[in-house]
Tab-separated table of C-alpha atoms in Angstrom:
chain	number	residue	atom	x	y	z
A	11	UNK	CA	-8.566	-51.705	-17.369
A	12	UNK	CA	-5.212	-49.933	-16.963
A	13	UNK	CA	-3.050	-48.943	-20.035
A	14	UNK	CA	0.612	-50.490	-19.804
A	15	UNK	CA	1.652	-46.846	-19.554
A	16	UNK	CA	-0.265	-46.376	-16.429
A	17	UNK	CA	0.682	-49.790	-15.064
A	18	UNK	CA	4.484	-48.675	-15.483
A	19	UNK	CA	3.915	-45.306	-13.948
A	20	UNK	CA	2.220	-46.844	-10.728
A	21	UNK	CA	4.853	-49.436	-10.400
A	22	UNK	CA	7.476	-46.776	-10.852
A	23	UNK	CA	5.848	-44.814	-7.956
A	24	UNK	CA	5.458	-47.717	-5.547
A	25	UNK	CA	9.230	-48.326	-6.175
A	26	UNK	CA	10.086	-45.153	-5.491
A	27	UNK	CA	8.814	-45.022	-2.125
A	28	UNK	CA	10.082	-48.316	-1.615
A	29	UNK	CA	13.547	-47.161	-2.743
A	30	UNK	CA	13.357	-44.164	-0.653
A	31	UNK	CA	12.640	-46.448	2.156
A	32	UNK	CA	15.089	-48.848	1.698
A	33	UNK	CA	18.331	-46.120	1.344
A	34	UNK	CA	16.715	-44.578	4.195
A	35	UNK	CA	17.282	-47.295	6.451
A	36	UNK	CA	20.636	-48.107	4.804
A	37	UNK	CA	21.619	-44.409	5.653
A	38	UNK	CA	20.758	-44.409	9.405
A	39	UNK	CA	22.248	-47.966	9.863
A	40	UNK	CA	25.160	-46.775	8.487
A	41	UNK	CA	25.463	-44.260	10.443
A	42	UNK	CA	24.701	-45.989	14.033
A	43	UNK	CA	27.292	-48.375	12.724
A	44	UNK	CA	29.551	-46.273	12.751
A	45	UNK	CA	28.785	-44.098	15.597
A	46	UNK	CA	29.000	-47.537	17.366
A	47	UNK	CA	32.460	-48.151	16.283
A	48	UNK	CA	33.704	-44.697	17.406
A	49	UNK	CA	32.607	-45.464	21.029
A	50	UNK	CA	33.743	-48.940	21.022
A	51	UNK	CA	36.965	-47.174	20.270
A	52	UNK	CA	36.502	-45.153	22.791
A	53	UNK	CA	35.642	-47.574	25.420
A	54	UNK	CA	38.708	-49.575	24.277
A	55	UNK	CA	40.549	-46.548	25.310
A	56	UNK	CA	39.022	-46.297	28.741
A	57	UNK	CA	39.518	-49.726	29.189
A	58	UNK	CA	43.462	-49.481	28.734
A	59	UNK	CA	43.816	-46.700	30.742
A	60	UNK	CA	41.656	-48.003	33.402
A	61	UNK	CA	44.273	-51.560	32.956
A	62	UNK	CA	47.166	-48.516	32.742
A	63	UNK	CA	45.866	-47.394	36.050
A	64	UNK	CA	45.461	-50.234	38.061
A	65	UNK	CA	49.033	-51.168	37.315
A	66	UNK	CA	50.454	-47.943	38.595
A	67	UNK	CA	48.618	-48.223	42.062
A	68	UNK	CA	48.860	-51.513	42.444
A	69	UNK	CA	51.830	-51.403	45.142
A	70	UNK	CA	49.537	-48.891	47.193
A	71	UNK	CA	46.300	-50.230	46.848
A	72	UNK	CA	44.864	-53.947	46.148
A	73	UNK	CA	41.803	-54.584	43.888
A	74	UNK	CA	39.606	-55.703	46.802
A	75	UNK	CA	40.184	-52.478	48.122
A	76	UNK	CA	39.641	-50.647	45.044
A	77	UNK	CA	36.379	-51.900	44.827
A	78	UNK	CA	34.890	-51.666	48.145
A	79	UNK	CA	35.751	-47.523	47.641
A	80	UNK	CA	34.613	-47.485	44.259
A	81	UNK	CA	31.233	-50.044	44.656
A	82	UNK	CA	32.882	-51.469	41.259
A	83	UNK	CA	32.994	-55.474	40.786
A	84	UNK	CA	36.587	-56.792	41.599
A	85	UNK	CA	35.862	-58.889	38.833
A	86	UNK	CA	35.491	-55.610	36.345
A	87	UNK	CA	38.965	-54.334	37.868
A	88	UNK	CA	40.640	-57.518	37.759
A	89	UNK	CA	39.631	-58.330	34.045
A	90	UNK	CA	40.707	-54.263	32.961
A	91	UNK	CA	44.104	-55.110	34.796
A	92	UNK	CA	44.542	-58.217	33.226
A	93	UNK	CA	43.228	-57.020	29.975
A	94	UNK	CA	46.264	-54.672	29.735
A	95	UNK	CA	48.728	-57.120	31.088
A	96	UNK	CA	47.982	-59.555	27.880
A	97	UNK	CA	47.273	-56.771	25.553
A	98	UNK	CA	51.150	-55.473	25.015
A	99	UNK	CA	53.345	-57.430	22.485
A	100	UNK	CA	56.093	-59.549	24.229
A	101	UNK	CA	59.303	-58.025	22.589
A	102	UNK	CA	61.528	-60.555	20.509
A	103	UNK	CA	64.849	-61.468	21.519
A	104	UNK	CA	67.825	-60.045	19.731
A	105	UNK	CA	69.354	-63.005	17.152
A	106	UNK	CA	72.577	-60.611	17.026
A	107	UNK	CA	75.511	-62.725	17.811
A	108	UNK	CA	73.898	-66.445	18.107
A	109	UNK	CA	74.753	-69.028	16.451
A	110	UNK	CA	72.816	-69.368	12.825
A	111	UNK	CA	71.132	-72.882	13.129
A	112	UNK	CA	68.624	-74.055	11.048
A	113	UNK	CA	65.511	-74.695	12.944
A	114	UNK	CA	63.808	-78.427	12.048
A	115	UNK	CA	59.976	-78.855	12.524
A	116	UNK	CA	59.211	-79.503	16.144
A	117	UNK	CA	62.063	-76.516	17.131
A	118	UNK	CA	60.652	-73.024	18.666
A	119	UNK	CA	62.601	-69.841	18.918
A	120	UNK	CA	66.280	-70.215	20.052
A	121	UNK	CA	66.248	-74.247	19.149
A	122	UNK	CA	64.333	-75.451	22.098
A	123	UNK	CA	62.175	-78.889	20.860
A	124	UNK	CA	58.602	-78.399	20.922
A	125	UNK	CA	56.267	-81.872	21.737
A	126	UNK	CA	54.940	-82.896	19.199
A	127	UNK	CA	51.534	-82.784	18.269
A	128	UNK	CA	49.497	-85.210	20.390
A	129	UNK	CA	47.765	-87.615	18.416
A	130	UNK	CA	44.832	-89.802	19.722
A	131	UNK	CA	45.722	-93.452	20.364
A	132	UNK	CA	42.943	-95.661	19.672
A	133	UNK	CA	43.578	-99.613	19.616
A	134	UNK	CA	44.119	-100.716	15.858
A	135	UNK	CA	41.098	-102.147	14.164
A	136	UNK	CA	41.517	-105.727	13.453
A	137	UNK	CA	41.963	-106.586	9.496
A	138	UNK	CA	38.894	-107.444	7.695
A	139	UNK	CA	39.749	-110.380	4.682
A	140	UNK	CA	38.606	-109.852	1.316
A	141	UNK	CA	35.337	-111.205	0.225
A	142	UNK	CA	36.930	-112.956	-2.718
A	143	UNK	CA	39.274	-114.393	-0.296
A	144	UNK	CA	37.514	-116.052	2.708
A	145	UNK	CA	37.489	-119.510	2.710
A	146	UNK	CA	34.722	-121.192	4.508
A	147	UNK	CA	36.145	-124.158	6.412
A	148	UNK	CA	34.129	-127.370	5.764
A	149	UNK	CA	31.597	-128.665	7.911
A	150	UNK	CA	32.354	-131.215	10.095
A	151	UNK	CA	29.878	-133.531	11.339
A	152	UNK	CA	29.978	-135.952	14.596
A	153	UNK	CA	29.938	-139.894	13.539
A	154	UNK	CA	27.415	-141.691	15.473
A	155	UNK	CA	28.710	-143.915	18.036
């Protein structure tokens, strides 16, 4: 039988290899991770410019077009160009000179009246009565004749 000194020193070992294992793979998927995340930068990057590009030419040359000379999917070009088109930040509307109203709950920007929030109609459920306060009406019976 092992001693509990050589039962710690094998466990030790077994964890070490396990360890060594284990930061290993930590390590390298670490690293793909973020070798992933620099090229889906860079693809982002592609993609705008690509959007960018299609914008530009778009007066001399039609996506159909572009993609029977290119052998690309419309559908690719059309979702880069549209991409870029919902990508930039609308620009807010200078306040400078309007009138300073205070804007109540179903008001958007510059006081227009939102709808309010739709709510489901359902038809109401009829009241239920208390056990303690239905009254059983009496049974009548028929007389005989």
């Amino acid at each position: 039988m092992a001693t509990i000194e050589e039962i710690a020193r094998r466990v030790e070992e077994a964890d070490a290899a396990r360890s060594a294992r284990r930061s290993a793979a930590a390590k390298r998927v670490g690293e793909l991770a973020q070798q992933r995340a620099d090229v889906a930068e860079q693809l982002g990057d592609i993609e705008r410019e690509l959007g960018d590009v299609l914008a530009e030419s778009s007066d001399v040359i039609e996506i159909d077009e572009l993609s029977r000379f290119t052998e690309l999917p419309a559908a690719d070009l059309a979702r880069w160009l549209d991409a870029r088109k919902t990508s930039r930040t609308k620009r807010k509307r200078s306040t400078a000179g309007a009138p300073a109203t205070k804007k109540g709950a179903n008001e958007g920007p510059a006081g227009t009246t939102r709808p309010a929030a739709r709510q489901a109609t359902t038809a109401p459920e009829p009241a239920i009565p208390r056990a303690d306060t239905v009254t059983t009406p009496a049974r009548v019976t028929a007389a005989a004749t």
